[in-house]
mmCIF file of C-alpha atoms in Angstrom:
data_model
loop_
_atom_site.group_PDB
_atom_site.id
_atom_site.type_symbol
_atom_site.label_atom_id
_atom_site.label_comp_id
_atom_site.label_asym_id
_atom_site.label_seq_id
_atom_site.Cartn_x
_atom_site.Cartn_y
_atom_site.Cartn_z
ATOM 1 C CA UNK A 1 120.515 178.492 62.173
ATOM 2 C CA UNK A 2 120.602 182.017 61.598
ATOM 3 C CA UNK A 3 118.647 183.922 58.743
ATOM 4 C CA UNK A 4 120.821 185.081 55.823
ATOM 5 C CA UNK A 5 120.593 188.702 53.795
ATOM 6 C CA UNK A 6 121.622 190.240 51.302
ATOM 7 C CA UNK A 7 121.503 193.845 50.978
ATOM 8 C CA UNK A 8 122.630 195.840 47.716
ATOM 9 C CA UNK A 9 123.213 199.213 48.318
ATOM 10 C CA UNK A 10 124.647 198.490 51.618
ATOM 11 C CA UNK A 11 127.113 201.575 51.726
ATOM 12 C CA UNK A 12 124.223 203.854 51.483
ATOM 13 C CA UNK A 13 121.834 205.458 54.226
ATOM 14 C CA UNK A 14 119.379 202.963 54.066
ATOM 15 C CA UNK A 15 121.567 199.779 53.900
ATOM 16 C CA UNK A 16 123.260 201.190 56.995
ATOM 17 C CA UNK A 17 120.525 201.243 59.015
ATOM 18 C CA UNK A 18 119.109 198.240 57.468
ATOM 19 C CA UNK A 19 122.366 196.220 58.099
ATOM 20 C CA UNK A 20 122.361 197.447 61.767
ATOM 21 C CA UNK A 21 118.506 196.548 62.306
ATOM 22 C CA UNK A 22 118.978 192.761 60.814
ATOM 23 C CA UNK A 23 122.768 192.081 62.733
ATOM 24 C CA UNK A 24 120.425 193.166 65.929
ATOM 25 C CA UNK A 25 117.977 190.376 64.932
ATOM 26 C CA UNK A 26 120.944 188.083 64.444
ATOM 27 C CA UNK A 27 120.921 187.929 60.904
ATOM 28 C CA UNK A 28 123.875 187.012 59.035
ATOM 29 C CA UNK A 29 124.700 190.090 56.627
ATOM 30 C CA UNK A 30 126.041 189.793 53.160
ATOM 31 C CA UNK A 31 126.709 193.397 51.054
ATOM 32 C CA UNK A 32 126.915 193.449 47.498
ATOM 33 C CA UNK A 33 129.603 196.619 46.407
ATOM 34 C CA UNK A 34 130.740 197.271 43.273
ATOM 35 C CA UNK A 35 134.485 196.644 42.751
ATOM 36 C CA UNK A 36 135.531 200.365 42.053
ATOM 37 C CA UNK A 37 138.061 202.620 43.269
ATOM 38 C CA UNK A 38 135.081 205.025 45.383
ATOM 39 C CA UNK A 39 133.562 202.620 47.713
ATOM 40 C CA UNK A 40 132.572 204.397 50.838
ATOM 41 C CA UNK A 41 131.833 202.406 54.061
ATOM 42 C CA UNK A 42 132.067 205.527 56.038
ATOM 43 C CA UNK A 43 128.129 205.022 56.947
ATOM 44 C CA UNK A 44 129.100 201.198 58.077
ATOM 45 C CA UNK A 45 132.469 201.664 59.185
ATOM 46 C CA UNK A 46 131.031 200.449 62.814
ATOM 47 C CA UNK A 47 129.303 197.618 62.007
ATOM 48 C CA UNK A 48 131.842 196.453 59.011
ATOM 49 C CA UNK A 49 133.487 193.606 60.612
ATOM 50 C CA UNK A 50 130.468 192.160 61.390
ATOM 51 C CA UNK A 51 129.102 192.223 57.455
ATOM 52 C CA UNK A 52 130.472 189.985 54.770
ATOM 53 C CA UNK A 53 130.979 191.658 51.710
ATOM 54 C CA UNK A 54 130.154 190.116 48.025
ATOM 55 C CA UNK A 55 131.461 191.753 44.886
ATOM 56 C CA UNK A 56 128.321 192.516 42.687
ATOM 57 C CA UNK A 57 127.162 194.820 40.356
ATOM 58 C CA UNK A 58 123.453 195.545 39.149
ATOM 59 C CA UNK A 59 124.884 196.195 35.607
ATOM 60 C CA UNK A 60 125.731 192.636 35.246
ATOM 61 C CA UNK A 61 123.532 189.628 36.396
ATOM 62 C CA UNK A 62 125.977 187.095 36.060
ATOM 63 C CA UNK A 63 128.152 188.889 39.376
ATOM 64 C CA UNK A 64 124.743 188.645 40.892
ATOM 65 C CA UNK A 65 124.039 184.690 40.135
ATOM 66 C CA UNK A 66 127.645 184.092 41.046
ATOM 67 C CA UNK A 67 126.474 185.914 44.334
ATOM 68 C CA UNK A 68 123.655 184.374 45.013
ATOM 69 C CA UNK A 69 125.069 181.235 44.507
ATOM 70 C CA UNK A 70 127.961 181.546 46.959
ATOM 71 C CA UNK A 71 126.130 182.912 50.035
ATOM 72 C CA UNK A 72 121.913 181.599 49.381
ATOM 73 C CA UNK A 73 120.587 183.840 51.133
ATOM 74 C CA UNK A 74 116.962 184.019 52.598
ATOM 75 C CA UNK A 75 115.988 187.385 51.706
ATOM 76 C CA UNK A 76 117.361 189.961 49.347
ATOM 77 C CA UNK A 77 116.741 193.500 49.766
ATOM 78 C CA UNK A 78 117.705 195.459 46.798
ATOM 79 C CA UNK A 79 118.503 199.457 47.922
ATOM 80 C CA UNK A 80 120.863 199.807 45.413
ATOM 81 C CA UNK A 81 120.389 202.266 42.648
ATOM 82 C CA UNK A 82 121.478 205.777 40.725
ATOM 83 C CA UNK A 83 119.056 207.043 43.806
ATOM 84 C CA UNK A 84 119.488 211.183 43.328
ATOM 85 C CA UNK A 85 116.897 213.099 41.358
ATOM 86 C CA UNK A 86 118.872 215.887 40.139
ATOM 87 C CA UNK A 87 121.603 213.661 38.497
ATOM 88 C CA UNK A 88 119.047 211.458 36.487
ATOM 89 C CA UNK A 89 117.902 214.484 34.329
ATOM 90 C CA UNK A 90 122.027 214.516 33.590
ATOM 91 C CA UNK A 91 122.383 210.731 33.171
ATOM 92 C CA UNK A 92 119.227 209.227 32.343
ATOM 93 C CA UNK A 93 120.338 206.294 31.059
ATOM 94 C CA UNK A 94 122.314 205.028 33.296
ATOM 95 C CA UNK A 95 119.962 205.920 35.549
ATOM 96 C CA UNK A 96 117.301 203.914 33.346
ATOM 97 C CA UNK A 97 120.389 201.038 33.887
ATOM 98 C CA UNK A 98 120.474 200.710 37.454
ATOM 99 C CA UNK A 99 117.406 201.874 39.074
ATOM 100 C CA UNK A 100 114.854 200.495 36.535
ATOM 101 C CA UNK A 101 116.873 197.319 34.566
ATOM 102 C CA UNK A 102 119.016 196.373 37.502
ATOM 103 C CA UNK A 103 115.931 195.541 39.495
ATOM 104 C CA UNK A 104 114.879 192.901 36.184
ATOM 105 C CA UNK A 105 118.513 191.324 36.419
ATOM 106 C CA UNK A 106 118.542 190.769 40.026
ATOM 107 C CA UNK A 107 115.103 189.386 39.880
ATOM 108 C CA UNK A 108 115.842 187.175 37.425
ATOM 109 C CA UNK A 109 119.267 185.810 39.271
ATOM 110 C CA UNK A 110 116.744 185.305 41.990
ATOM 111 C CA UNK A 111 114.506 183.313 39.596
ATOM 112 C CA UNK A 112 117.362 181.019 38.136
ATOM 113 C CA UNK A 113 119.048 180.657 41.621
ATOM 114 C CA UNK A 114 117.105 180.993 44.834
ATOM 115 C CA UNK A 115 113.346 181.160 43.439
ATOM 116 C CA UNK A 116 112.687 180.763 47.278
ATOM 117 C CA UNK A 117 114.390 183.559 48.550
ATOM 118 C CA UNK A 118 111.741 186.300 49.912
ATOM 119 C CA UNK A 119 112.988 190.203 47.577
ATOM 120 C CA UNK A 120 112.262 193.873 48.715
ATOM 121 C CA UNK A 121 112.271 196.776 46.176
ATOM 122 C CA UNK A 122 112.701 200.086 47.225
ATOM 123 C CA UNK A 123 110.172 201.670 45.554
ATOM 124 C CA UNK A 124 109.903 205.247 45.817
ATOM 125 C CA UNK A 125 107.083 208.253 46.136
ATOM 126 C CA UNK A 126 108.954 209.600 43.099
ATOM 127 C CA UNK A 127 106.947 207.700 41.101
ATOM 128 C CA UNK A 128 103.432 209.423 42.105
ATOM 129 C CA UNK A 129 105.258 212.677 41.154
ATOM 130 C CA UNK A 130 102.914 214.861 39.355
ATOM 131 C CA UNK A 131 99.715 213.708 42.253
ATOM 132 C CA UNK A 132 96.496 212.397 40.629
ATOM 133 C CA UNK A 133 95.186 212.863 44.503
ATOM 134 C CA UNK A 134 96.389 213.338 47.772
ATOM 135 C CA UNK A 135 97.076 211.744 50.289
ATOM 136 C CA UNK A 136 98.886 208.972 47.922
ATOM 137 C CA UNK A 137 98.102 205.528 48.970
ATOM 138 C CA UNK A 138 99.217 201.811 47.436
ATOM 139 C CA UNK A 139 96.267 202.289 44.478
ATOM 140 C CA UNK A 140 97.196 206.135 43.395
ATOM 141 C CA UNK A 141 98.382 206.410 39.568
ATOM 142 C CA UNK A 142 101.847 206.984 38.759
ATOM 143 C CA UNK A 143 102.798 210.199 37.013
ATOM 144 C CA UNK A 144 106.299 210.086 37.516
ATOM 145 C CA UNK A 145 108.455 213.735 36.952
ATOM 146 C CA UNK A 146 111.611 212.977 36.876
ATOM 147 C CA UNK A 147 114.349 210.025 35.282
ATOM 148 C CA UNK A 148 114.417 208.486 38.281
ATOM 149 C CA UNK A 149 110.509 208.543 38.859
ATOM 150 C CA UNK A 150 110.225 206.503 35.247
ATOM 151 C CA UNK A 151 112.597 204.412 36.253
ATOM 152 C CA UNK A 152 111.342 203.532 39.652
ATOM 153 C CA UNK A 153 107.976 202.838 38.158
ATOM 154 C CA UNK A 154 109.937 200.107 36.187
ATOM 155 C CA UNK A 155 111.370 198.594 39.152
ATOM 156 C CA UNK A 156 108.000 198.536 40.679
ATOM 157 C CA UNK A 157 106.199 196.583 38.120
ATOM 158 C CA UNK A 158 109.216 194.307 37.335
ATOM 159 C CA UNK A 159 108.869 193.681 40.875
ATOM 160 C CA UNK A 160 104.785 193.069 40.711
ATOM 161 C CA UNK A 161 105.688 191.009 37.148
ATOM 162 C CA UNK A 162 107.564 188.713 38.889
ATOM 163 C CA UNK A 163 105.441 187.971 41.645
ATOM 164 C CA UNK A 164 102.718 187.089 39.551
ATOM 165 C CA UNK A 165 104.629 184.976 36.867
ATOM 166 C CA UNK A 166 106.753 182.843 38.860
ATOM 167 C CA UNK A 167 105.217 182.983 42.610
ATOM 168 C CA UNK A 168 108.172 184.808 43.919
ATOM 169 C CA UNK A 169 107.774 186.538 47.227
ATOM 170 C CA UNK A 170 108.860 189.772 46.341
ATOM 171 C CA UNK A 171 107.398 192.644 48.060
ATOM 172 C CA UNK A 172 107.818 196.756 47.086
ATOM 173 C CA UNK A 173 108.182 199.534 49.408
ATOM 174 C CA UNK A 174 106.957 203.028 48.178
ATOM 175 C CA UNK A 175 109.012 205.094 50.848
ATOM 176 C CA UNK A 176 108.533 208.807 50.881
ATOM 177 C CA UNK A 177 111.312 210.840 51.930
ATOM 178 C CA UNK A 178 113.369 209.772 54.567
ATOM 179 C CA UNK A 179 116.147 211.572 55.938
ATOM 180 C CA UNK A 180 119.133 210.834 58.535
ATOM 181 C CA UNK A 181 122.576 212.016 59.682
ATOM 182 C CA UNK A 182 124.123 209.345 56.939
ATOM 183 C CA UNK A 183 122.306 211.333 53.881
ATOM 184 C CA UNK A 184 124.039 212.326 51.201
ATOM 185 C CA UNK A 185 124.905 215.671 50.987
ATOM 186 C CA UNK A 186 123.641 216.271 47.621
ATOM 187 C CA UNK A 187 120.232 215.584 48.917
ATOM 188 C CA UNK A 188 118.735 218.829 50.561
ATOM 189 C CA UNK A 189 118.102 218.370 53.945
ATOM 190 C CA UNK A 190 121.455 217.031 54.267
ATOM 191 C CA UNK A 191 122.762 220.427 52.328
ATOM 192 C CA UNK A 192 120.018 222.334 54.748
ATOM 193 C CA UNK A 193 121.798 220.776 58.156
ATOM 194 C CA UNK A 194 125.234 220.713 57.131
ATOM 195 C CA UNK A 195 125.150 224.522 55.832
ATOM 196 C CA UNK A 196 122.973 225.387 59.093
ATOM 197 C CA UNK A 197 125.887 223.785 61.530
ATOM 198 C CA UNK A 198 128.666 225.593 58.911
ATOM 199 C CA UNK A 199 127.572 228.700 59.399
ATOM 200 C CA UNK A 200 127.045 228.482 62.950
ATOM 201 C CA UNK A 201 130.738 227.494 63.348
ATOM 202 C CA UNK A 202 131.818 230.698 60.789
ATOM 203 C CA UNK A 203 132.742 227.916 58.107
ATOM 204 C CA UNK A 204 129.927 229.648 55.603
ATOM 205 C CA UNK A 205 128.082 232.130 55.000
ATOM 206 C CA UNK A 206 125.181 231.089 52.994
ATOM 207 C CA UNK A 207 123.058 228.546 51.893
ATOM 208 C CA UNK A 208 121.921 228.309 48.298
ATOM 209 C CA UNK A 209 118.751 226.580 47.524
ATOM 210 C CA UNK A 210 115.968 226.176 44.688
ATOM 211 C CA UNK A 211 112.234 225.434 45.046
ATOM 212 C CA UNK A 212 111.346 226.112 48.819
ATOM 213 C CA UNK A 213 107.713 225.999 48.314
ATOM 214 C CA UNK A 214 108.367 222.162 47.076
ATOM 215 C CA UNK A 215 106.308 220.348 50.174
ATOM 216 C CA UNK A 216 107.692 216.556 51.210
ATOM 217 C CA UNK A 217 106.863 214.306 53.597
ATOM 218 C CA UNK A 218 109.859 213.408 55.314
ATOM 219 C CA UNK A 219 110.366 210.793 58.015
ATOM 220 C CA UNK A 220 113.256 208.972 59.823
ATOM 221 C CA UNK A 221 115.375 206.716 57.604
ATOM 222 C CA UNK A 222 116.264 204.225 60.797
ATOM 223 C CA UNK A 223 111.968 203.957 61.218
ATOM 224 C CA UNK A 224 111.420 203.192 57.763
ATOM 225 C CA UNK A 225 113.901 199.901 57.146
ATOM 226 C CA UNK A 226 111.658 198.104 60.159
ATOM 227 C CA UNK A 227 108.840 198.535 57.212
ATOM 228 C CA UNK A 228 110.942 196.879 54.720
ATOM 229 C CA UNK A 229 112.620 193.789 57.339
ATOM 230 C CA UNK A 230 108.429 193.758 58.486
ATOM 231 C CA UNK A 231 106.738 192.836 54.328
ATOM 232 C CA UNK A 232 109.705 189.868 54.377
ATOM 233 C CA UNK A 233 107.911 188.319 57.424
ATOM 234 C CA UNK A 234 104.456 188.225 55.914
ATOM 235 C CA UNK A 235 103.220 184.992 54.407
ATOM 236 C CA UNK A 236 102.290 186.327 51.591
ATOM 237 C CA UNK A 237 103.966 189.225 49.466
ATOM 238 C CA UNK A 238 101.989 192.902 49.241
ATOM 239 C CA UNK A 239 103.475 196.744 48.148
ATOM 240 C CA UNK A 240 103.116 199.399 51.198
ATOM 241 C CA UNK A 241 103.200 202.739 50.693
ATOM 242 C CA UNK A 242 105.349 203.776 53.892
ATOM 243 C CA UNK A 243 105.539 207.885 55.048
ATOM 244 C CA UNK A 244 104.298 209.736 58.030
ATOM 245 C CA UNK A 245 101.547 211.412 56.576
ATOM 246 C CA UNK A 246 102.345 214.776 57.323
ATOM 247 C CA UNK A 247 103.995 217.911 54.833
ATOM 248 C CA UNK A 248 106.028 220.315 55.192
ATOM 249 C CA UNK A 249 107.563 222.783 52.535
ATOM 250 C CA UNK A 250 111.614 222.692 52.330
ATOM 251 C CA UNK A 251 111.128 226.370 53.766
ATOM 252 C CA UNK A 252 110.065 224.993 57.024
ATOM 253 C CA UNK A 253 112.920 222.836 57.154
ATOM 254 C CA UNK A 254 115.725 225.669 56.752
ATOM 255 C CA UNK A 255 113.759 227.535 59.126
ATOM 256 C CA UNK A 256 114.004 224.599 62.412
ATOM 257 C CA UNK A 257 117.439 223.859 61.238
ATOM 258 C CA UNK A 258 118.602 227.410 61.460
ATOM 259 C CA UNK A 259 116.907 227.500 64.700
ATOM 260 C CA UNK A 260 118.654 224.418 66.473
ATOM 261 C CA UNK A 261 121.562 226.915 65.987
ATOM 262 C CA UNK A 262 120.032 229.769 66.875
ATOM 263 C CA UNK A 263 119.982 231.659 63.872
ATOM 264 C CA UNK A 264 117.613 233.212 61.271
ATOM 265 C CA UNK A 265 116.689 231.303 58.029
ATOM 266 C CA UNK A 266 116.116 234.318 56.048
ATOM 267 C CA UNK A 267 119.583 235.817 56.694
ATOM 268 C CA UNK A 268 121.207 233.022 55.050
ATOM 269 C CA UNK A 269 119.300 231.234 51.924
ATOM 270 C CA UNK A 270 119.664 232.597 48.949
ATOM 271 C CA UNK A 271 117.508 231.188 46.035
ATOM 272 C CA UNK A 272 119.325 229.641 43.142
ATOM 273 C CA UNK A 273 117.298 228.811 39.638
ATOM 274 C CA UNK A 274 120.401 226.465 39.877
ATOM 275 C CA UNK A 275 119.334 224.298 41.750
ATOM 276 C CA UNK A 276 115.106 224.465 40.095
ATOM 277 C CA UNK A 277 114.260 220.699 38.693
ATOM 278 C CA UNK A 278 112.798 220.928 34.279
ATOM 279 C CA UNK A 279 109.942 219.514 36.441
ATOM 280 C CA UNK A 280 109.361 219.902 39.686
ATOM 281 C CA UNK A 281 106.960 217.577 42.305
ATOM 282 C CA UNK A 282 105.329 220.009 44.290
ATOM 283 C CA UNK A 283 103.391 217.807 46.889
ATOM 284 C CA UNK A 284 103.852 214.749 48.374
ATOM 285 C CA UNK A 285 102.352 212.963 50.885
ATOM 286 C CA UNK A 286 101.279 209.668 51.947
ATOM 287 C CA UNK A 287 98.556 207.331 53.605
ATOM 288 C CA UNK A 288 100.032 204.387 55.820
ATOM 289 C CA UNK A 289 97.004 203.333 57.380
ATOM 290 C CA UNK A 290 97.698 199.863 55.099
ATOM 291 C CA UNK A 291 101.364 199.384 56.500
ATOM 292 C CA UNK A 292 99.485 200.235 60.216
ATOM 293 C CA UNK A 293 97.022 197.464 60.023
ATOM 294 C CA UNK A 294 99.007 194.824 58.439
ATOM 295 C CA UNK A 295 102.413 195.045 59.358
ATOM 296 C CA UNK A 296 101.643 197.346 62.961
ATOM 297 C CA UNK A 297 103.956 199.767 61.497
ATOM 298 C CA UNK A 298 103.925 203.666 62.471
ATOM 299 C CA UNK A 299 107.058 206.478 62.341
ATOM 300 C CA UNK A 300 108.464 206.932 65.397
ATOM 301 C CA UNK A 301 110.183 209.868 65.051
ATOM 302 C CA UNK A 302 108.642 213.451 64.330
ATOM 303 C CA UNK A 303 109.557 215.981 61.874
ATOM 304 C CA UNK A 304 110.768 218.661 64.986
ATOM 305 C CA UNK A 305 113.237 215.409 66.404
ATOM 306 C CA UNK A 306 114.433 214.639 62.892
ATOM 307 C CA UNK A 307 115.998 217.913 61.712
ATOM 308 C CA UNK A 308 117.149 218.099 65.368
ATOM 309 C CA UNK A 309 119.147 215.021 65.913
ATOM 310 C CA UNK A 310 120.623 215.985 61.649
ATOM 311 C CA UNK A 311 121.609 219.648 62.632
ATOM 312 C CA UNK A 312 123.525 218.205 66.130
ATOM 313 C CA UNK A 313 124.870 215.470 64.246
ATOM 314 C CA UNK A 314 126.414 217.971 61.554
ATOM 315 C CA UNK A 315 127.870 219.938 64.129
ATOM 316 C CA UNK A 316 129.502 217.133 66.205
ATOM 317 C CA UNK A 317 130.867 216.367 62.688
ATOM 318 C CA UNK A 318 132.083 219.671 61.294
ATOM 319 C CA UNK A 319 133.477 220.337 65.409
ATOM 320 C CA UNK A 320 135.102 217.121 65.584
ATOM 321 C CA UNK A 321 136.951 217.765 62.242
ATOM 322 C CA UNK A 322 137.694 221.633 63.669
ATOM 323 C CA UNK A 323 139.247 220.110 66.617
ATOM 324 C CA UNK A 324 141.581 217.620 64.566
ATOM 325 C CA UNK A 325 142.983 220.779 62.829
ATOM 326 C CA UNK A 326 144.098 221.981 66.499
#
């Protein structure tokens, strides 16, 4: 019989890729979505007759027992979450609702329902933030910068918590950045690729950006959900810090992007306090040699191929949408 999962945050980048990875493995797929009015399955729209979808919402742990109960799923991975830095300094509390106490109410639906069901948190290198050392690895302190970072620590140790008090099998995944076509455009490489592909098309004319010193290590979102669908299949549960290891400032991302398009970086961004965090991370990036030797996981995809394949896939966007005006 197949495997069952459950994936919150299923409209997002990561639960795209996710749901595509596990409906190759011939998983069943259940998505939780909130029951709103804005519900985007734009990044699924291929693969969304193939998913079932459960109404759920991390706010409320009785939609998520009620879930739970209906479709008992095997594993439960839990990308849901108020997951954009900027916006938690402006809402911190829901922010503090979602990505920190939503993790303890979907835990504890686990607990009371399927106790046997194996849980990934997305954990985040947000929560290193301020380094204590670098590279970061699974045993680095937190020092977390931001709304989000504080509540991502939570998450993390509800996650740990739980493990330990009940014997759940509930695994966290501290992902650095990880970037794809289906990013958000509020994030900045997304801005950085989009704007690039704009204003080689004559649809802009600049690109407005903050901190482009801040350094990141940024990998390929499809690499990184093997990492999480890999700590289910362990025997027993662990945290894995999961990145490529490398850094590279935002600066050096503008400049490649501007370059698949043949242009100049420095004729374009402009530098807007606007867009400066009240505290800013200024380096991050990670050690994977534990996710290597235990779960044989490495990125597959290098920094050069990943703004490449987002700048192409911008344009074939912003040109298909040109040619529909025709």
């Amino acid at each position: 019989m197949a495997k069952k999962a459950l994936i919150t945050g299923i409209t997002g980048q990561d639960g795209s890729y996710l749901a595509e990875l596990l409906l190759e493995k011939g998983y069943d797929v259940v998505g939780m979505v909130r029951r709103s009015s804005t519900v985007n399955f734009e990044r699924i729209a291929h693969i969304q007759d193939q998913v079932q979808f459960a109404p759920g919402d991390l706010l409320d742990e009785v939609s998520m027992i009620h879930v739970l109960r209906e479709h008992q799923p095997d594993e439960v991975y839990n990308l849901a979450a108020q997951s954009f830095v900027q916006t938690s300094f402006g809402q911190p509390v829901l922010t503090g609702e979602t990505t920190a106490l939503g993790v303890t109410r979907l835990l504890d639906a686990l607990r009371l329902v399927s106790p046997d069901a194996r849980f990934y948190q997305a954990s985040s290198s947000e929560m290193f933030g301020k380094v204590h050392e670098v590279p970061q690895t699974e045993t680095t302190p937190f020092h977390p910068r931001s709304p989000y970072g504080v509540a991502k620590v939570y998450g993390h140790w509800i996650t740990l918590n739980y493990r330990e008090s009940y014997d759940m099998h509930a695994s966290s995944g501290m992902l650095f950045n990880h970037e794809s076509p289906r990013r958000g455009m509020e994030f900045v490489t997304r801005k950085i690729s989009h704007t690039a592909a704009q204003i080689s098309l004559g649809m802009a004319t600049e690109l407005r950006l903050g901190n482009l010193d801040a350094r990141r290590d940024w990998g390929f979102a499809g690499d990184y959900v093997e990492a999480m669908w890999q700590m289910l299949q362990l025997d027993e549960p662990d945290d894995f810090v999961i990145c490529t290891g490398e850094t590279h400032e935002v600066r050096e991302f503008a400049k490649l992007a501007f370059e698949v398009v043949n242009l100049n970086y420095e004729d374009y961004v402009v530098i807007d306090e606007a867009f400066f965090r009240p505290a800013e991370v200024d380096l991050l990036v990670g050690d994977a040699s534990k996710a290597e030797k235990i779960l044989g996981w490495k990125p597959k995809t290098s920094f050069e191929e990943l703004v490449r394949i987002m700048v192409e896939a911008d344009l074939d966007l912003l040109e298909g949408r040109l040619r529909s005006l025709k």
